[in-house]
Amino acid sequence: MDVDEEEARKKGLTAEKDNETHYFCSKVCKDKFLGNGEPTEKHAEKPTDTGKGTEKAIINVTGMTCASCVATVEGALKKTAGVSSANVNFASEKAHITYDSKKVSRNDLEKAIEATGYGVLKEEKGKKTINLKVIGMDNPHCVGTVNSALNQLNGVLSKELYVTEKARITYNPELINKEAITQAITDVGYKPIEEPTADVEKEAREREIRNLKLRFIIATLFGIPLLYSAMAHHVGIPVPIFIIENAAIIQFLLATSIIIAGSGFYTRGVKAVIKTKTANMDTLVAIGTGSAYIYSLAISILIWTGNPNYGINDLYYEVAGLLIAFILLGKMLEAIAKGKTSEAIKKLMGLQAKTATVVRDGKEIKVPIEEVVAGDIIIVKPGEKIPVDGVIIEGHSSVDESMLTGESIPVEKSKGDEVIGATINKTGSFKFKATKVGKDTALAQIINLVEEAQGSKAPIQALADKISAYFVPVVIGIGLIAFTAWYLLGMGFVFSLTIFIAVLIIACPCALGLATPTAVMVGTGLAAENGILIKSAESLQIAHEIDTVVFDKTGTLTKGEPEVTDIVPLSGIDEKDILKYAAITEKRSEHPLGEAIINRAKKEKIEIPDTDSFNAIPGRGIEAKYGGKEILLGNRRLMNDRDLDLKGIEDKVQKLEDEGKTAMIVSLDKEIVGIIAVADTLKEHSKGAIDALHEMEKNVVMITGDNERTGKAIATQLGIDKVLAQVLPEDKANEIKKLQADGKKVAMVGDGINDAPALAQANIGIAIGSGTDVAIESADIVLIKEDLRDVVMAMDLSRYTMNKIKQNLFWAFIYNSLGIPIAAGILYPFTGFLLNPIIAGAAMAFSSVSVVSNSLLMKRYKPSYIPE
């Protein structure tokens, strides 16, 4: 770092160490997650400022069964006035919407979704649920006792009490609190212990899985005898004459029972056509199985009326019934697998404390975390989780912040220090004032970042979305064409109907719809678990395409904490006096170089008086007066401006700069009296990260305000390919543009305010953990830890995720590309092979499961490049 940068820094153009309050959760930006949340003057041009009235909503959508459903819901939302963007994720079953709250409300958005025929999972207002283990409530009499006690409480809305000592109580928090409920149970002689309450979304998914499992069991129980009745005599298995004689009525009853179990396919399929004038996967299932069922019913009526031309071999009930059974199995496995793709979010949520000990009215009371408000005084004892973010007002301790920073060594905390919710108090106890609660805590914002990333769409998904929008109508068209063609060729109605049903059933827009979002969800979740916050699916996709990585030097490659390394006395003045004059000059400076000089002077126990006058000269250094003497501290340009001869010291300055140090010249009354060299120490893993990037065939560039000689010295130590030296803060973005103009795909890694424009300009902006608010807002990827090896991991994880997405899309496309023609009978003229619709149903059911399972295999990820 050159002294040239000094004045620029003082004017707020750079901030490697600009403001301690901008540190991000000790490694994560505190100004973003722990500060007051208001932009300072330096933050005035916040890149992500969306303006007043713009809000984001995440709405859980129920009833979607394929990518066509996604297109329908997205289309309805985008047509809603005030909605600027809408992304619907089939895998997570969530709609991520950006809208103008002045033009449209969340309620309007929910109505727009419901108008398409799909449901919305709403959070009930005015209701809370508590799960308790009531020790001693192990018989009906005890259940009655507890029930009577709860009946006397105003505000208890419902209760479920079991002799297994379990209780689930729903209450109105405006009328009664959790403590009053547990106290009422305690008063009648039982000991209630709170158990975790499942979240609404998890309960809904588990309810869906239970529902599908029940329907599948019913379909299987009726499907096995249906298969026996329809097929046993064809393969030589003996069938009682009673069943053969009454096959039509038996198969009708069995198939009808299965159709009732799978009734959701018909109601949703019909509703999609009526409400939205579009068709979806349910429509295909409904038409395919419905055709087989209605045809068989017509044949049954003919048999029942005594028509001798029809018998057991003309029935087709097993196709309808067994197809429903297979598809229910597939949907159940799909629902289970989809639930596992969001485990990273669940893990993050699981880090939160459940309760907090707060001081209210002079008393210590334990309250649920949801009831903590900003300003509460909270007591934390040894071993407890810190419930919310805040500032210590009394006591001291060491805190394990590894859940956010990855650092295993506890951080010492005392009065005035900030603490982060979900971190763990180790030894001491302390009181702190809550500053951030609920959705404003560091953890909540990290969860929100990950959730938004999981809900976004990667560019690679565009093709699948486009195909999905037309998929179902095209498949129905192909099925009708195939039916008509075979019928006209004289193959008969049953043969042609078999073809029609097989085409409709084997087609699966689900696999296309799940291919990208499931991999994105797992990929961003894996990144979050490793301390890497990827803000969008687009960033996840682009990261692996980067060929040039540009690192800011100070605070990124280096610690941003320079220290004095050399004091070179000239003209007979000793080292201590040179240090004293330099410290006097730098006393009013906030520049990191100045801090290094002040710290060294304090270490040497040198008294540092105030200057009589002080003047910072941009790009050159500082002039000051003290005790009648004129002091200059700066670079060559400052000395040349004052006509001071540098010939005698040039070799000394160059030697220091060749060692990667910043050399500052000290003059006293127009006589050069010494040189002070300051060096910034490299971060521990800088060299390993750059070596790994080279192994990945990435070009590595360092950008710095230092002079070229100093910059190259640092670059040589690290093995950096190119140095962009003497770059003023405001010119960093232009340097990125130049690299892009040469055809490079550039990632910029930085941490300061002055890096924000460059981070925004780069193809991918990566902010390191100690970065400032603006840097983090401008970045596409945030590294929570101050470990540059995570730059490598982010790119490698991007490569790995994209490979999985390509695999998923390949199998989804190849499945439909081959499956539909085969189902249409393309092989029949050559081989005599005709795809049985039941086999088509089994293939369709497992195609989407295979895609999700392939994405879940990503959890085995290990970096290809593991730099030391």
PDB file of C-alpha atoms in Angstrom, residues 113-232:
ATOM      1  CA  ILE A 113     -52.066 -18.037  -6.616  1.00  0.00           C
ATOM      2  CA  GLU A 114     -55.335 -19.514  -5.354  1.00  0.00           C
ATOM      3  CA  ALA A 115     -57.112 -18.257  -8.482  1.00  0.00           C
ATOM      4  CA  THR A 116     -54.932 -20.617 -10.539  1.00  0.00           C
ATOM      5  CA  GLY A 117     -56.301 -23.586  -8.600  1.00  0.00           C
ATOM      6  CA  TYR A 118     -53.308 -24.089  -6.299  1.00  0.00           C
ATOM      7  CA  GLY A 119     -53.267 -23.618  -2.552  1.00  0.00           C
ATOM      8  CA  VAL A 120     -51.295 -21.376  -0.210  1.00  0.00           C
ATOM      9  CA  LEU A 121     -49.878 -22.533   3.107  1.00  0.00           C
ATOM     10  CA  LYS A 122     -50.808 -19.640   5.382  1.00  0.00           C
ATOM     11  CA  GLU A 123     -49.495 -18.921   8.828  1.00  0.00           C
ATOM     12  CA  GLU A 124     -52.402 -18.551  11.209  1.00  0.00           C
ATOM     13  CA  LYS A 125     -52.277 -15.221  12.982  1.00  0.00           C
ATOM     14  CA  GLY A 126     -53.228 -15.031  16.619  1.00  0.00           C
ATOM     15  CA  LYS A 127     -52.315 -18.663  17.216  1.00  0.00           C
ATOM     16  CA  LYS A 128     -49.296 -20.402  18.719  1.00  0.00           C
ATOM     17  CA  THR A 129     -48.711 -24.030  19.545  1.00  0.00           C
ATOM     18  CA  ILE A 130     -46.717 -25.573  22.353  1.00  0.00           C
ATOM     19  CA  ASN A 131     -45.636 -29.223  22.538  1.00  0.00           C
ATOM     20  CA  LEU A 132     -45.126 -30.572  26.061  1.00  0.00           C
ATOM     21  CA  LYS A 133     -44.011 -33.754  27.731  1.00  0.00           C
ATOM     22  CA  VAL A 134     -46.194 -33.818  30.863  1.00  0.00           C
ATOM     23  CA  ILE A 135     -44.416 -36.126  33.295  1.00  0.00           C
ATOM     24  CA  GLY A 136     -46.938 -38.142  35.304  1.00  0.00           C
ATOM     25  CA  MET A 137     -49.815 -37.816  32.797  1.00  0.00           C
ATOM     26  CA  ASP A 138     -49.817 -41.522  31.981  1.00  0.00           C
ATOM     27  CA  ASN A 139     -53.445 -42.596  32.467  1.00  0.00           C
ATOM     28  CA  PRO A 140     -56.946 -41.353  31.555  1.00  0.00           C
ATOM     29  CA  HIS A 141     -57.563 -39.938  35.033  1.00  0.00           C
ATOM     30  CA  CYS A 142     -54.430 -37.750  34.834  1.00  0.00           C
ATOM     31  CA  VAL A 143     -55.375 -36.644  31.331  1.00  0.00           C
ATOM     32  CA  GLY A 144     -58.739 -35.551  32.707  1.00  0.00           C
ATOM     33  CA  THR A 145     -57.075 -33.620  35.536  1.00  0.00           C
ATOM     34  CA  VAL A 146     -54.788 -31.704  33.177  1.00  0.00           C
ATOM     35  CA  ASN A 147     -57.687 -31.142  30.785  1.00  0.00           C
ATOM     36  CA  SER A 148     -59.778 -29.589  33.577  1.00  0.00           C
ATOM     37  CA  ALA A 149     -56.913 -27.292  34.566  1.00  0.00           C
ATOM     38  CA  LEU A 150     -56.500 -26.085  30.993  1.00  0.00           C
ATOM     39  CA  ASN A 151     -60.244 -25.554  30.582  1.00  0.00           C
ATOM     40  CA  GLN A 152     -60.069 -22.847  33.253  1.00  0.00           C
ATOM     41  CA  LEU A 153     -57.573 -20.790  31.258  1.00  0.00           C
ATOM     42  CA  ASN A 154     -58.765 -17.986  29.006  1.00  0.00           C
ATOM     43  CA  GLY A 155     -56.916 -18.110  25.678  1.00  0.00           C
ATOM     44  CA  VAL A 156     -56.385 -21.859  25.263  1.00  0.00           C
ATOM     45  CA  LEU A 157     -57.897 -22.552  21.824  1.00  0.00           C
ATOM     46  CA  SER A 158     -57.426 -26.312  21.585  1.00  0.00           C
ATOM     47  CA  LYS A 159     -55.572 -29.135  23.250  1.00  0.00           C
ATOM     48  CA  GLU A 160     -54.541 -32.692  22.464  1.00  0.00           C
ATOM     49  CA  LEU A 161     -53.650 -34.725  25.568  1.00  0.00           C
ATOM     50  CA  TYR A 162     -52.383 -38.302  25.488  1.00  0.00           C
ATOM     51  CA  VAL A 163     -51.657 -40.958  28.111  1.00  0.00           C
ATOM     52  CA  THR A 164     -48.158 -41.189  26.571  1.00  0.00           C
ATOM     53  CA  GLU A 165     -47.392 -37.970  28.513  1.00  0.00           C
ATOM     54  CA  LYS A 166     -47.641 -35.897  25.347  1.00  0.00           C
ATOM     55  CA  ALA A 167     -49.593 -32.656  25.057  1.00  0.00           C
ATOM     56  CA  ARG A 168     -50.115 -30.313  22.133  1.00  0.00           C
ATOM     57  CA  ILE A 169     -51.777 -27.034  23.096  1.00  0.00           C
ATOM     58  CA  THR A 170     -52.798 -24.176  20.780  1.00  0.00           C
ATOM     59  CA  TYR A 171     -53.322 -20.774  22.403  1.00  0.00           C
ATOM     60  CA  ASN A 172     -53.874 -17.082  21.668  1.00  0.00           C
ATOM     61  CA  PRO A 173     -50.654 -15.256  22.677  1.00  0.00           C
ATOM     62  CA  GLU A 174     -52.586 -12.021  23.121  1.00  0.00           C
ATOM     63  CA  LEU A 175     -54.651 -13.601  25.938  1.00  0.00           C
ATOM     64  CA  ILE A 176     -52.233 -16.030  27.565  1.00  0.00           C
ATOM     65  CA  ASN A 177     -48.550 -16.961  27.443  1.00  0.00           C
ATOM     66  CA  LYS A 178     -46.676 -20.215  27.551  1.00  0.00           C
ATOM     67  CA  GLU A 179     -45.616 -19.745  31.176  1.00  0.00           C
ATOM     68  CA  ALA A 180     -49.218 -19.491  32.405  1.00  0.00           C
ATOM     69  CA  ILE A 181     -50.089 -22.746  30.628  1.00  0.00           C
ATOM     70  CA  THR A 182     -47.159 -24.671  32.086  1.00  0.00           C
ATOM     71  CA  GLN A 183     -47.807 -23.171  35.527  1.00  0.00           C
ATOM     72  CA  ALA A 184     -51.444 -24.353  35.427  1.00  0.00           C
ATOM     73  CA  ILE A 185     -50.236 -27.896  34.691  1.00  0.00           C
ATOM     74  CA  THR A 186     -47.614 -27.654  37.456  1.00  0.00           C
ATOM     75  CA  ASP A 187     -50.262 -26.463  39.934  1.00  0.00           C
ATOM     76  CA  VAL A 188     -52.259 -29.688  39.528  1.00  0.00           C
ATOM     77  CA  GLY A 189     -49.211 -31.832  40.294  1.00  0.00           C
ATOM     78  CA  TYR A 190     -47.548 -32.581  36.958  1.00  0.00           C
ATOM     79  CA  LYS A 191     -44.218 -31.530  35.485  1.00  0.00           C
ATOM     80  CA  PRO A 192     -44.438 -30.055  31.975  1.00  0.00           C
ATOM     81  CA  ILE A 193     -41.287 -30.005  29.838  1.00  0.00           C
ATOM     82  CA  GLU A 194     -41.348 -28.136  26.571  1.00  0.00           C
ATOM     83  CA  GLU A 195     -40.474 -30.051  23.427  1.00  0.00           C
ATOM     84  CA  PRO A 196     -39.577 -28.531  20.062  1.00  0.00           C
ATOM     85  CA  THR A 197     -42.573 -27.372  18.041  1.00  0.00           C
ATOM     86  CA  ALA A 198     -42.454 -28.433  14.413  1.00  0.00           C
ATOM     87  CA  ASP A 199     -42.618 -25.590  11.946  1.00  0.00           C
ATOM     88  CA  VAL A 200     -45.695 -25.126   9.737  1.00  0.00           C
ATOM     89  CA  GLU A 201     -43.864 -26.001   6.530  1.00  0.00           C
ATOM     90  CA  LYS A 202     -42.407 -29.195   7.963  1.00  0.00           C
ATOM     91  CA  GLU A 203     -45.802 -30.243   9.295  1.00  0.00           C
ATOM     92  CA  ALA A 204     -47.387 -29.617   5.890  1.00  0.00           C
ATOM     93  CA  ARG A 205     -44.740 -31.719   4.107  1.00  0.00           C
ATOM     94  CA  GLU A 206     -45.053 -34.531   6.639  1.00  0.00           C
ATOM     95  CA  ARG A 207     -48.837 -34.374   6.270  1.00  0.00           C
ATOM     96  CA  GLU A 208     -48.442 -34.635   2.486  1.00  0.00           C
ATOM     97  CA  ILE A 209     -46.127 -37.642   2.822  1.00  0.00           C
ATOM     98  CA  ARG A 210     -48.515 -39.360   5.270  1.00  0.00           C
ATOM     99  CA  ASN A 211     -51.415 -38.700   2.915  1.00  0.00           C
ATOM    100  CA  LEU A 212     -49.547 -40.104  -0.096  1.00  0.00           C
ATOM    101  CA  LYS A 213     -48.390 -43.110   1.924  1.00  0.00           C
ATOM    102  CA  LEU A 214     -51.951 -43.896   3.027  1.00  0.00           C
ATOM    103  CA  ARG A 215     -53.265 -43.544  -0.530  1.00  0.00           C
ATOM    104  CA  PHE A 216     -50.450 -45.735  -1.872  1.00  0.00           C
ATOM    105  CA  ILE A 217     -51.181 -48.440   0.726  1.00  0.00           C
ATOM    106  CA  ILE A 218     -54.877 -48.388  -0.191  1.00  0.00           C
ATOM    107  CA  ALA A 219     -54.029 -48.533  -3.903  1.00  0.00           C
ATOM    108  CA  THR A 220     -51.646 -51.455  -3.291  1.00  0.00           C
ATOM    109  CA  LEU A 221     -54.118 -53.386  -1.139  1.00  0.00           C
ATOM    110  CA  PHE A 222     -56.722 -53.190  -3.905  1.00  0.00           C
ATOM    111  CA  GLY A 223     -54.159 -53.319  -6.735  1.00  0.00           C
ATOM    112  CA  ILE A 224     -52.709 -56.765  -5.900  1.00  0.00           C
ATOM    113  CA  PRO A 225     -56.071 -58.618  -6.125  1.00  0.00           C
ATOM    114  CA  LEU A 226     -56.897 -56.522  -9.228  1.00  0.00           C
ATOM    115  CA  LEU A 227     -53.665 -57.685 -10.882  1.00  0.00           C
ATOM    116  CA  TYR A 228     -54.408 -61.281  -9.863  1.00  0.00           C
ATOM    117  CA  SER A 229     -57.951 -61.125 -11.230  1.00  0.00           C
ATOM    118  CA  ALA A 230     -56.869 -59.566 -14.524  1.00  0.00           C
ATOM    119  CA  MET A 231     -53.572 -61.289 -15.305  1.00  0.00           C
ATOM    120  CA  ALA A 232     -53.233 -64.571 -13.372  1.00  0.00           C
TER     121      ALA A 232
END
